[in-house]
Amino acid sequence: EGGRKTQEPPDGPVRRPPPNPHQPRRGWSALRQGAGGASWRRGPHAPPATGPEARSSRRLPPRRRVTVAQPPSVPAPLPLARAPEAPTSIAATAAMASSADSSASAVAAATAASVEAASSAAAARGGATEALLAARFEYETRLRGCGRLAYPCVVASGVRACTLHYMHNNALLSPGDLLLMDAGGSFGGYSADITRTWPLSGTFTPEQRDVYSAVLSVNEACIAAAKGDGGTSIASLHHLSLRLTHEALVQLGVLGPGEAHRVSRYYPHNIGHYLGLDVHDTPLASQSQPLLPGMALTVEPGLYFPPDDPQLPAWCRGIGVRIEDDIVIGSDGAARVLTTRAPKAVAEVEEAVRRGL
């Protein structure tokens, strides 16, 4: 009456069996079991704890107070790289001269080998390619002590000479073409950079001779003007080369007197660059600073007449010429040419090609 009665079993109160240790526990202890129903009393071979067990059993080390050091004072930014103000050491100058001399001799050897290569050296294989002369140059530079090439060779024959930094070197050589080789070895860590252009037949055509002579006159004039006098710089030499090139183009009938702005169309690069441990050493150095004793640089005027330029006279289309020398400013301020072993005068070039040195 008044309350819910429970019926007792006939055999007395219910007796619960003892807990089985192999069965998962229930209730609060089940929350401590973790994944997979493993016992919360973890042994050395138990799997890692996850879930609530991991959160309850993890003990983090006490936090430490970290003192952040004050950042050091930031120095003022360094100025842009400049060319050396002191003369180059004797050893460096000697290494530079050896590199240029070896490269010039290798170019001369390649010049001598070009006639045979263009005429009949590899006739059985369908003709010799520019790669043959590139290989000859590398062989000659290593034979003379250079440890490596300063940069990949440019061996461009015919109309390919009008492409700056042409590096395929796979065209067949033709006896009637000009060949432009831009190459350099590295001796003692110092780089050379030299360019010569010569006729594969051994003789310039009148049109080729006119263009070559124009470039050669600019090359020689700029070398003569390169002085360590405190006022001459690569930039001033470039302005001089632009003026001289325009005068030469007017004489050739390619440009008019009032078309100086069109010179860069056929002379699209600078007169030169610094030279040292790198071929362009260093690009960060200003070309407007005066030349000083010990500085090494290149002098490389050129003319490139594309074969498909309708504004050009027909006689000069497809002709490309560059003449590049390495020079160093001496202690007296005068420029010393390091690449004299490679001939560049018209008569000397033709003789070198014909007699094979």
mmCIF file of C-alpha atoms in Angstrom:
data_model
loop_
_atom_site.group_PDB
_atom_site.id
_atom_site.type_symbol
_atom_site.label_atom_id
_atom_site.label_comp_id
_atom_site.label_asym_id
_atom_site.label_seq_id
_atom_site.Cartn_x
_atom_site.Cartn_y
_atom_site.Cartn_z
ATOM 1 C CA GLU A 1 0.000 0.000 0.000
ATOM 2 C CA GLY A 2 1.253 3.413 -0.905
ATOM 3 C CA GLY A 3 4.587 2.187 -2.315
ATOM 4 C CA ARG A 4 5.892 0.044 -5.076
ATOM 5 C CA LYS A 5 6.629 -3.426 -3.952
ATOM 6 C CA THR A 6 9.306 -5.594 -5.470
ATOM 7 C CA GLN A 7 8.787 -9.251 -5.770
ATOM 8 C CA GLU A 8 11.522 -11.331 -4.241
ATOM 9 C CA PRO A 9 12.601 -14.352 -6.191
ATOM 10 C CA PRO A 10 11.612 -17.619 -4.725
ATOM 11 C CA ASP A 11 15.222 -18.553 -4.049
ATOM 12 C CA GLY A 12 16.014 -15.402 -2.106
ATOM 13 C CA PRO A 13 17.960 -12.230 -3.108
ATOM 14 C CA VAL A 14 19.781 -12.048 -6.463
ATOM 15 C CA ARG A 15 23.405 -12.957 -6.178
ATOM 16 C CA ARG A 16 25.718 -11.142 -8.659
ATOM 17 C CA PRO A 17 28.686 -13.087 -10.008
ATOM 18 C CA PRO A 18 32.171 -11.828 -9.161
ATOM 19 C CA PRO A 19 33.656 -9.380 -11.706
ATOM 20 C CA ASN A 20 35.499 -10.909 -14.618
ATOM 21 C CA PRO A 21 38.912 -9.254 -14.997
ATOM 22 C CA HIS A 22 38.881 -10.028 -18.747
ATOM 23 C CA GLN A 23 35.724 -8.030 -19.430
ATOM 24 C CA PRO A 24 35.710 -4.235 -19.791
ATOM 25 C CA ARG A 25 34.541 -2.363 -16.760
ATOM 26 C CA ARG A 26 31.547 -0.116 -16.779
ATOM 27 C CA GLY A 27 30.787 3.152 -15.129
ATOM 28 C CA TRP A 28 33.540 5.556 -14.107
ATOM 29 C CA SER A 29 36.221 2.978 -14.538
ATOM 30 C CA ALA A 30 35.186 2.533 -18.177
ATOM 31 C CA LEU A 31 36.103 6.136 -18.802
ATOM 32 C CA ARG A 32 39.627 5.314 -17.732
ATOM 33 C CA GLN A 33 40.051 2.418 -20.125
ATOM 34 C CA GLY A 34 40.999 4.360 -23.233
ATOM 35 C CA ALA A 35 40.833 3.031 -26.794
ATOM 36 C CA GLY A 36 40.243 -0.614 -27.523
ATOM 37 C CA GLY A 37 38.794 -1.426 -24.097
ATOM 38 C CA ALA A 38 42.184 -1.853 -22.483
ATOM 39 C CA SER A 39 42.398 -1.617 -18.733
ATOM 40 C CA TRP A 40 43.164 1.757 -17.251
ATOM 41 C CA ARG A 41 45.897 0.132 -15.248
ATOM 42 C CA ARG A 42 48.357 0.487 -18.060
ATOM 43 C CA GLY A 43 51.320 -1.833 -18.310
ATOM 44 C CA PRO A 44 54.607 -1.425 -20.166
ATOM 45 C CA HIS A 45 53.131 -3.010 -23.330
ATOM 46 C CA ALA A 46 49.803 -1.188 -23.336
ATOM 47 C CA PRO A 47 48.972 1.005 -26.363
ATOM 48 C CA PRO A 48 49.279 4.749 -25.940
ATOM 49 C CA ALA A 49 46.405 6.410 -24.196
ATOM 50 C CA THR A 50 43.927 8.567 -26.060
ATOM 51 C CA GLY A 51 40.784 10.416 -25.261
ATOM 52 C CA PRO A 52 39.896 11.196 -21.634
ATOM 53 C CA GLU A 53 42.620 8.951 -20.259
ATOM 54 C CA ALA A 54 45.276 10.826 -22.115
ATOM 55 C CA ARG A 55 43.916 14.143 -20.912
ATOM 56 C CA SER A 56 43.710 12.996 -17.324
ATOM 57 C CA SER A 57 47.028 11.160 -17.180
ATOM 58 C CA ARG A 58 49.173 13.634 -19.093
ATOM 59 C CA ARG A 59 51.387 15.659 -16.842
ATOM 60 C CA LEU A 60 52.952 18.739 -18.388
ATOM 61 C CA PRO A 61 56.206 20.083 -17.001
ATOM 62 C CA PRO A 62 55.901 23.296 -15.086
ATOM 63 C CA ARG A 63 56.073 26.366 -17.237
ATOM 64 C CA ARG A 64 59.329 28.199 -17.266
ATOM 65 C CA ARG A 65 59.648 31.882 -17.526
ATOM 66 C CA VAL A 66 61.445 32.656 -20.743
ATOM 67 C CA THR A 67 63.380 35.851 -20.934
ATOM 68 C CA VAL A 68 63.516 37.227 -24.482
ATOM 69 C CA ALA A 69 66.809 38.862 -25.221
ATOM 70 C CA GLN A 70 66.715 42.298 -26.732
ATOM 71 C CA PRO A 71 67.448 42.209 -30.475
ATOM 72 C CA PRO A 72 70.856 43.529 -31.392
ATOM 73 C CA SER A 73 71.068 46.857 -33.051
ATOM 74 C CA VAL A 74 70.675 46.548 -36.833
ATOM 75 C CA PRO A 75 73.685 47.957 -38.670
ATOM 76 C CA ALA A 76 73.241 50.368 -41.508
ATOM 77 C CA PRO A 77 72.799 48.697 -44.937
ATOM 78 C CA LEU A 78 76.006 48.058 -46.797
ATOM 79 C CA PRO A 79 76.610 50.130 -49.903
ATOM 80 C CA LEU A 80 76.450 48.556 -53.325
ATOM 81 C CA ALA A 81 79.517 46.641 -54.395
ATOM 82 C CA ARG A 82 82.209 48.760 -55.912
ATOM 83 C CA ALA A 83 85.218 47.977 -57.989
ATOM 84 C CA PRO A 84 88.459 47.864 -56.002
ATOM 85 C CA GLU A 85 90.016 51.199 -55.219
ATOM 86 C CA ALA A 86 93.459 49.673 -54.741
ATOM 87 C CA PRO A 87 95.514 48.199 -57.552
ATOM 88 C CA THR A 88 95.025 44.508 -58.226
ATOM 89 C CA SER A 89 97.727 42.309 -56.733
ATOM 90 C CA ILE A 90 100.598 41.152 -58.907
ATOM 91 C CA ALA A 91 99.495 37.518 -58.613
ATOM 92 C CA ALA A 92 95.932 38.337 -59.653
ATOM 93 C CA THR A 93 97.138 40.392 -62.593
ATOM 94 C CA ALA A 94 99.398 37.547 -63.685
ATOM 95 C CA ALA A 95 96.540 35.045 -63.458
ATOM 96 C CA MET A 96 94.300 37.373 -65.438
ATOM 97 C CA ALA A 97 96.980 37.781 -68.084
ATOM 98 C CA SER A 98 97.529 34.013 -68.281
ATOM 99 C CA SER A 99 93.818 33.395 -68.659
ATOM 100 C CA ALA A 100 93.480 35.971 -71.431
ATOM 101 C CA ASP A 101 96.671 34.841 -73.157
ATOM 102 C CA SER A 102 95.616 31.176 -73.103
ATOM 103 C CA SER A 103 92.169 32.056 -74.425
ATOM 104 C CA ALA A 104 93.582 34.247 -77.174
ATOM 105 C CA SER A 105 95.952 31.478 -78.239
ATOM 106 C CA ALA A 106 93.060 29.003 -78.247
ATOM 107 C CA VAL A 107 91.003 31.339 -80.437
ATOM 108 C CA ALA A 108 93.959 31.624 -82.784
ATOM 109 C CA ALA A 109 94.210 27.837 -82.940
ATOM 110 C CA ALA A 110 90.490 27.561 -83.654
ATOM 111 C CA THR A 111 90.889 30.200 -86.360
ATOM 112 C CA ALA A 112 93.595 28.148 -87.981
ATOM 113 C CA ALA A 113 91.506 24.981 -87.833
ATOM 114 C CA SER A 114 88.385 26.562 -89.285
ATOM 115 C CA VAL A 115 89.440 26.457 -92.945
ATOM 116 C CA GLU A 116 89.963 22.714 -92.916
ATOM 117 C CA ALA A 117 86.779 22.239 -90.891
ATOM 118 C CA ALA A 118 84.702 24.306 -93.281
ATOM 119 C CA SER A 119 86.114 22.727 -96.418
ATOM 120 C CA SER A 120 86.731 19.025 -95.932
ATOM 121 C CA ALA A 121 87.484 18.048 -92.317
ATOM 122 C CA ALA A 122 84.309 16.025 -91.820
ATOM 123 C CA ALA A 123 83.017 15.594 -95.330
ATOM 124 C CA ALA A 124 82.296 11.933 -94.696
ATOM 125 C CA ARG A 125 79.797 12.926 -92.032
ATOM 126 C CA GLY A 126 78.033 15.515 -94.115
ATOM 127 C CA GLY A 127 80.158 18.492 -93.110
ATOM 128 C CA ALA A 128 81.677 19.965 -89.960
ATOM 129 C CA THR A 129 79.546 21.928 -87.506
ATOM 130 C CA GLU A 130 80.230 24.808 -85.170
ATOM 131 C CA ALA A 131 80.572 22.272 -82.339
ATOM 132 C CA LEU A 132 83.898 21.141 -83.797
ATOM 133 C CA LEU A 133 85.425 24.581 -83.267
ATOM 134 C CA ALA A 134 83.881 24.876 -79.810
ATOM 135 C CA ALA A 135 85.540 21.583 -78.861
ATOM 136 C CA ARG A 136 88.826 22.743 -80.376
ATOM 137 C CA PHE A 137 88.758 25.908 -78.293
ATOM 138 C CA GLU A 138 88.122 24.029 -75.039
ATOM 139 C CA TYR A 139 90.878 21.549 -75.853
ATOM 140 C CA GLU A 140 93.362 24.341 -76.540
ATOM 141 C CA THR A 141 92.531 26.269 -73.367
ATOM 142 C CA ARG A 142 92.932 23.192 -71.167
ATOM 143 C CA LEU A 143 96.151 22.322 -72.984
ATOM 144 C CA ARG A 144 97.488 25.730 -71.940
ATOM 145 C CA GLY A 145 96.604 25.371 -68.260
ATOM 146 C CA CYS A 146 93.014 26.599 -67.918
ATOM 147 C CA GLY A 147 91.010 24.497 -65.485
ATOM 148 C CA ARG A 148 87.659 25.122 -67.132
ATOM 149 C CA LEU A 149 85.730 27.369 -69.471
ATOM 150 C CA ALA A 150 84.696 30.709 -68.064
ATOM 151 C CA TYR A 151 81.306 30.355 -69.810
ATOM 152 C CA PRO A 152 79.785 28.284 -72.626
ATOM 153 C CA CYS A 153 81.319 29.009 -76.016
ATOM 154 C CA VAL A 154 79.461 31.010 -78.626
ATOM 155 C CA VAL A 155 80.384 29.739 -82.094
ATOM 156 C CA ALA A 156 78.064 31.416 -84.584
ATOM 157 C CA SER A 157 78.533 31.188 -88.330
ATOM 158 C CA GLY A 158 76.703 33.120 -91.027
ATOM 159 C CA VAL A 159 73.452 34.815 -90.046
ATOM 160 C CA ARG A 160 73.626 33.197 -86.580
ATOM 161 C CA ALA A 161 76.287 35.739 -85.680
ATOM 162 C CA CYS A 162 73.476 38.312 -85.561
ATOM 163 C CA THR A 163 71.994 36.524 -82.525
ATOM 164 C CA LEU A 164 73.599 37.595 -79.264
ATOM 165 C CA HIS A 165 74.595 34.684 -77.030
ATOM 166 C CA TYR A 166 73.810 32.088 -79.663
ATOM 167 C CA MET A 167 74.797 28.776 -78.066
ATOM 168 C CA HIS A 168 73.364 25.979 -80.215
ATOM 169 C CA ASN A 169 76.705 25.541 -82.006
ATOM 170 C CA ASN A 170 75.182 22.937 -84.324
ATOM 171 C CA ALA A 171 75.016 24.603 -87.737
ATOM 172 C CA LEU A 172 77.103 23.384 -90.645
ATOM 173 C CA LEU A 173 80.093 25.529 -91.528
ATOM 174 C CA SER A 174 80.040 27.127 -94.949
ATOM 175 C CA PRO A 175 83.247 28.502 -96.530
ATOM 176 C CA GLY A 176 81.599 31.760 -97.599
ATOM 177 C CA ASP A 177 80.385 32.729 -94.114
ATOM 178 C CA LEU A 178 81.887 34.746 -91.331
ATOM 179 C CA LEU A 179 82.350 32.944 -88.022
ATOM 180 C CA LEU A 180 81.982 34.734 -84.688
ATOM 181 C CA MET A 181 83.559 33.019 -81.663
ATOM 182 C CA ASP A 182 82.956 34.401 -78.162
ATOM 183 C CA ALA A 183 84.783 32.248 -75.622
ATOM 184 C CA GLY A 184 87.069 32.342 -72.615
ATOM 185 C CA GLY A 185 88.938 30.091 -70.244
ATOM 186 C CA SER A 186 89.472 30.315 -66.487
ATOM 187 C CA PHE A 187 93.057 30.251 -65.208
ATOM 188 C CA GLY A 188 93.734 30.317 -61.469
ATOM 189 C CA GLY A 189 90.133 31.312 -60.852
ATOM 190 C CA TYR A 190 90.291 34.361 -63.152
ATOM 191 C CA SER A 191 88.131 34.522 -66.267
ATOM 192 C CA ALA A 192 88.869 35.654 -69.787
ATOM 193 C CA ASP A 193 86.311 36.903 -72.315
ATOM 194 C CA ILE A 194 87.392 37.287 -75.923
ATOM 195 C CA THR A 195 85.595 37.526 -79.265
ATOM 196 C CA ARG A 196 86.972 37.287 -82.758
ATOM 197 C CA THR A 197 85.262 37.196 -86.159
ATOM 198 C CA TRP A 198 86.908 35.750 -89.240
ATOM 199 C CA PRO A 199 86.025 34.512 -92.750
ATOM 200 C CA LEU A 200 85.848 30.742 -93.047
ATOM 201 C CA SER A 201 87.145 31.009 -96.626
ATOM 202 C CA GLY A 202 90.278 32.816 -95.500
ATOM 203 C CA THR A 203 89.382 36.061 -97.268
ATOM 204 C CA PHE A 204 86.841 38.753 -96.415
ATOM 205 C CA THR A 205 84.380 39.722 -99.102
ATOM 206 C CA PRO A 206 84.286 43.501 -99.743
ATOM 207 C CA GLU A 207 81.024 43.783 -97.784
ATOM 208 C CA GLN A 208 82.362 41.737 -94.879
ATOM 209 C CA ARG A 209 85.584 43.726 -94.855
ATOM 210 C CA ASP A 210 83.723 47.045 -94.658
ATOM 211 C CA VAL A 211 81.639 46.002 -91.673
ATOM 212 C CA TYR A 212 84.613 44.351 -89.954
ATOM 213 C CA SER A 213 86.808 47.415 -90.444
ATOM 214 C CA ALA A 214 84.114 49.656 -88.963
ATOM 215 C CA VAL A 215 83.920 47.546 -85.809
ATOM 216 C CA LEU A 216 87.691 47.282 -85.561
ATOM 217 C CA SER A 217 88.091 51.074 -85.695
ATOM 218 C CA VAL A 218 85.669 51.480 -82.778
ATOM 219 C CA ASN A 219 87.483 48.742 -80.825
ATOM 220 C CA GLU A 220 90.888 50.365 -81.238
ATOM 221 C CA ALA A 221 89.610 53.874 -80.478
ATOM 222 C CA CYS A 222 87.900 52.783 -77.256
ATOM 223 C CA ILE A 223 90.989 50.885 -76.076
ATOM 224 C CA ALA A 224 93.104 53.969 -76.696
ATOM 225 C CA ALA A 225 90.605 56.070 -74.712
ATOM 226 C CA ALA A 226 90.553 53.700 -71.725
ATOM 227 C CA LYS A 227 92.724 55.378 -69.107
ATOM 228 C CA GLY A 228 92.949 55.526 -65.361
ATOM 229 C CA ASP A 229 92.912 59.312 -65.403
ATOM 230 C CA GLY A 230 90.134 59.796 -62.851
ATOM 231 C CA GLY A 231 87.562 60.781 -65.455
ATOM 232 C CA THR A 232 87.200 57.845 -67.836
ATOM 233 C CA SER A 233 84.676 55.126 -67.033
ATOM 234 C CA ILE A 234 83.004 52.239 -68.827
ATOM 235 C CA ALA A 235 79.957 54.466 -69.238
ATOM 236 C CA SER A 236 81.983 57.190 -70.939
ATOM 237 C CA LEU A 237 83.620 54.592 -73.181
ATOM 238 C CA HIS A 238 80.184 53.362 -74.172
ATOM 239 C CA HIS A 239 79.045 56.851 -75.128
ATOM 240 C CA LEU A 240 82.200 57.172 -77.206
ATOM 241 C CA SER A 241 81.486 53.841 -78.923
ATOM 242 C CA LEU A 242 77.943 54.940 -79.773
ATOM 243 C CA ARG A 243 79.199 58.111 -81.405
ATOM 244 C CA LEU A 244 81.929 56.311 -83.345
ATOM 245 C CA THR A 245 79.577 53.542 -84.436
ATOM 246 C CA HIS A 246 77.087 56.091 -85.727
ATOM 247 C CA GLU A 247 79.814 57.789 -87.747
ATOM 248 C CA ALA A 248 80.845 54.423 -89.194
ATOM 249 C CA LEU A 249 77.260 53.550 -90.110
ATOM 250 C CA VAL A 250 76.869 56.881 -91.863
ATOM 251 C CA GLN A 251 80.009 56.175 -93.909
ATOM 252 C CA LEU A 252 78.651 52.722 -94.770
ATOM 253 C CA GLY A 253 75.355 54.237 -95.922
ATOM 254 C CA VAL A 254 73.341 52.277 -93.375
ATOM 255 C CA LEU A 255 72.144 55.282 -91.340
ATOM 256 C CA GLY A 256 71.774 58.989 -92.001
ATOM 257 C CA PRO A 257 73.507 61.792 -90.068
ATOM 258 C CA GLY A 258 70.353 62.467 -88.050
ATOM 259 C CA GLU A 259 69.675 58.847 -87.112
ATOM 260 C CA ALA A 260 71.954 58.417 -84.115
ATOM 261 C CA HIS A 261 68.964 57.116 -82.139
ATOM 262 C CA ARG A 262 68.900 54.035 -84.364
ATOM 263 C CA VAL A 263 72.448 52.928 -83.568
ATOM 264 C CA SER A 264 71.278 50.660 -80.727
ATOM 265 C CA ARG A 265 69.203 48.687 -83.247
ATOM 266 C CA TYR A 266 72.404 47.311 -84.752
ATOM 267 C CA TYR A 267 74.653 47.696 -81.710
ATOM 268 C CA PRO A 268 72.367 46.520 -78.868
ATOM 269 C CA HIS A 269 74.833 45.980 -76.003
ATOM 270 C CA ASN A 270 77.330 47.854 -73.885
ATOM 271 C CA ILE A 271 80.925 48.489 -74.861
ATOM 272 C CA GLY A 272 82.164 46.214 -72.083
ATOM 273 C CA HIS A 273 82.072 45.117 -68.467
ATOM 274 C CA TYR A 274 84.371 44.472 -65.526
ATOM 275 C CA LEU A 275 86.311 41.220 -65.605
ATOM 276 C CA GLY A 276 87.754 39.107 -62.802
ATOM 277 C CA LEU A 277 86.791 36.025 -60.824
ATOM 278 C CA ASP A 278 83.514 36.106 -62.719
ATOM 279 C CA VAL A 279 83.002 37.000 -66.359
ATOM 280 C CA HIS A 280 80.931 40.001 -65.250
ATOM 281 C CA ASP A 281 82.782 40.926 -62.066
ATOM 282 C CA THR A 282 80.826 42.376 -60.577
ATOM 283 C CA PRO A 283 77.421 43.438 -62.008
ATOM 284 C CA LEU A 284 76.736 45.503 -58.893
ATOM 285 C CA ALA A 285 79.734 47.737 -59.521
ATOM 286 C CA SER A 286 78.746 51.016 -61.095
ATOM 287 C CA GLN A 287 80.005 51.495 -64.630
ATOM 288 C CA SER A 288 80.008 55.241 -64.070
ATOM 289 C CA GLN A 289 82.867 55.247 -61.588
ATOM 290 C CA PRO A 290 86.289 56.240 -62.895
ATOM 291 C CA LEU A 291 88.699 53.556 -64.027
ATOM 292 C CA LEU A 292 91.603 52.995 -61.650
ATOM 293 C CA PRO A 293 94.901 51.122 -61.922
ATOM 294 C CA GLY A 294 94.348 47.408 -61.467
ATOM 295 C CA MET A 295 90.857 47.321 -62.925
ATOM 296 C CA ALA A 296 90.255 44.767 -65.685
ATOM 297 C CA LEU A 297 87.499 45.131 -68.261
ATOM 298 C CA THR A 298 86.454 44.151 -71.762
ATOM 299 C CA VAL A 299 86.097 46.313 -74.867
ATOM 300 C CA GLU A 300 83.658 44.704 -77.314
ATOM 301 C CA PRO A 301 81.934 46.816 -79.962
ATOM 302 C CA GLY A 302 79.880 45.051 -82.582
ATOM 303 C CA LEU A 303 77.470 45.386 -85.488
ATOM 304 C CA TYR A 304 74.661 42.949 -86.239
ATOM 305 C CA PHE A 305 72.564 43.310 -89.371
ATOM 306 C CA PRO A 306 69.527 40.977 -89.319
ATOM 307 C CA PRO A 307 68.879 39.199 -92.622
ATOM 308 C CA ASP A 308 65.200 40.174 -92.641
ATOM 309 C CA ASP A 309 65.482 43.900 -91.858
ATOM 310 C CA PRO A 310 63.912 45.809 -94.772
ATOM 311 C CA GLN A 311 65.446 49.090 -93.586
ATOM 312 C CA LEU A 312 68.955 47.803 -94.257
ATOM 313 C CA PRO A 313 70.739 47.856 -97.603
ATOM 314 C CA ALA A 314 70.697 44.432 -99.162
ATOM 315 C CA TRP A 315 74.510 44.163 -99.250
ATOM 316 C CA CYS A 316 74.924 44.032 -95.456
ATOM 317 C CA ARG A 317 71.986 41.895 -94.388
ATOM 318 C CA GLY A 318 73.000 38.804 -92.443
ATOM 319 C CA ILE A 319 76.460 40.073 -91.434
ATOM 320 C CA GLY A 320 77.375 39.995 -87.741
ATOM 321 C CA VAL A 321 80.741 41.134 -86.342
ATOM 322 C CA ARG A 322 82.068 41.592 -82.806
ATOM 323 C CA ILE A 323 85.667 42.175 -81.714
ATOM 324 C CA GLU A 324 86.379 41.874 -77.996
ATOM 325 C CA ASP A 325 89.606 42.367 -76.075
ATOM 326 C CA ASP A 326 90.487 42.105 -72.396
ATOM 327 C CA ILE A 327 92.414 45.032 -70.948
ATOM 328 C CA VAL A 328 93.775 46.015 -67.536
ATOM 329 C CA ILE A 329 94.548 49.542 -66.385
ATOM 330 C CA GLY A 330 98.255 49.739 -65.545
ATOM 331 C CA SER A 331 99.937 51.640 -62.747
ATOM 332 C CA ASP A 332 100.679 54.453 -65.197
ATOM 333 C CA GLY A 333 96.990 54.740 -66.087
ATOM 334 C CA ALA A 334 97.373 53.308 -69.591
ATOM 335 C CA ALA A 335 95.435 50.300 -70.820
ATOM 336 C CA ARG A 336 97.339 47.070 -71.371
ATOM 337 C CA VAL A 337 95.758 44.641 -73.856
ATOM 338 C CA LEU A 338 95.878 41.037 -72.615
ATOM 339 C CA THR A 339 94.526 39.317 -75.738
ATOM 340 C CA THR A 340 97.115 40.258 -78.336
ATOM 341 C CA ARG A 341 97.826 36.634 -79.317
ATOM 342 C CA ALA A 342 94.516 36.479 -81.187
ATOM 343 C CA PRO A 343 94.936 38.433 -84.445
ATOM 344 C CA LYS A 344 92.345 41.058 -85.268
ATOM 345 C CA ALA A 345 93.769 43.274 -88.025
ATOM 346 C CA VAL A 346 92.248 42.395 -91.400
ATOM 347 C CA ALA A 347 95.473 41.220 -93.000
ATOM 348 C CA GLU A 348 96.542 39.301 -89.885
ATOM 349 C CA VAL A 349 93.203 37.507 -89.623
ATOM 350 C CA GLU A 350 93.233 36.449 -93.275
ATOM 351 C CA GLU A 351 96.834 35.261 -93.022
ATOM 352 C CA ALA A 352 96.137 33.308 -89.836
ATOM 353 C CA VAL A 353 93.184 31.542 -91.422
ATOM 354 C CA ARG A 354 94.979 30.754 -94.669
ATOM 355 C CA ARG A 355 98.266 29.472 -93.300
ATOM 356 C CA GLY A 356 96.648 27.595 -90.401
ATOM 357 C CA LEU A 357 99.204 28.965 -87.930
#
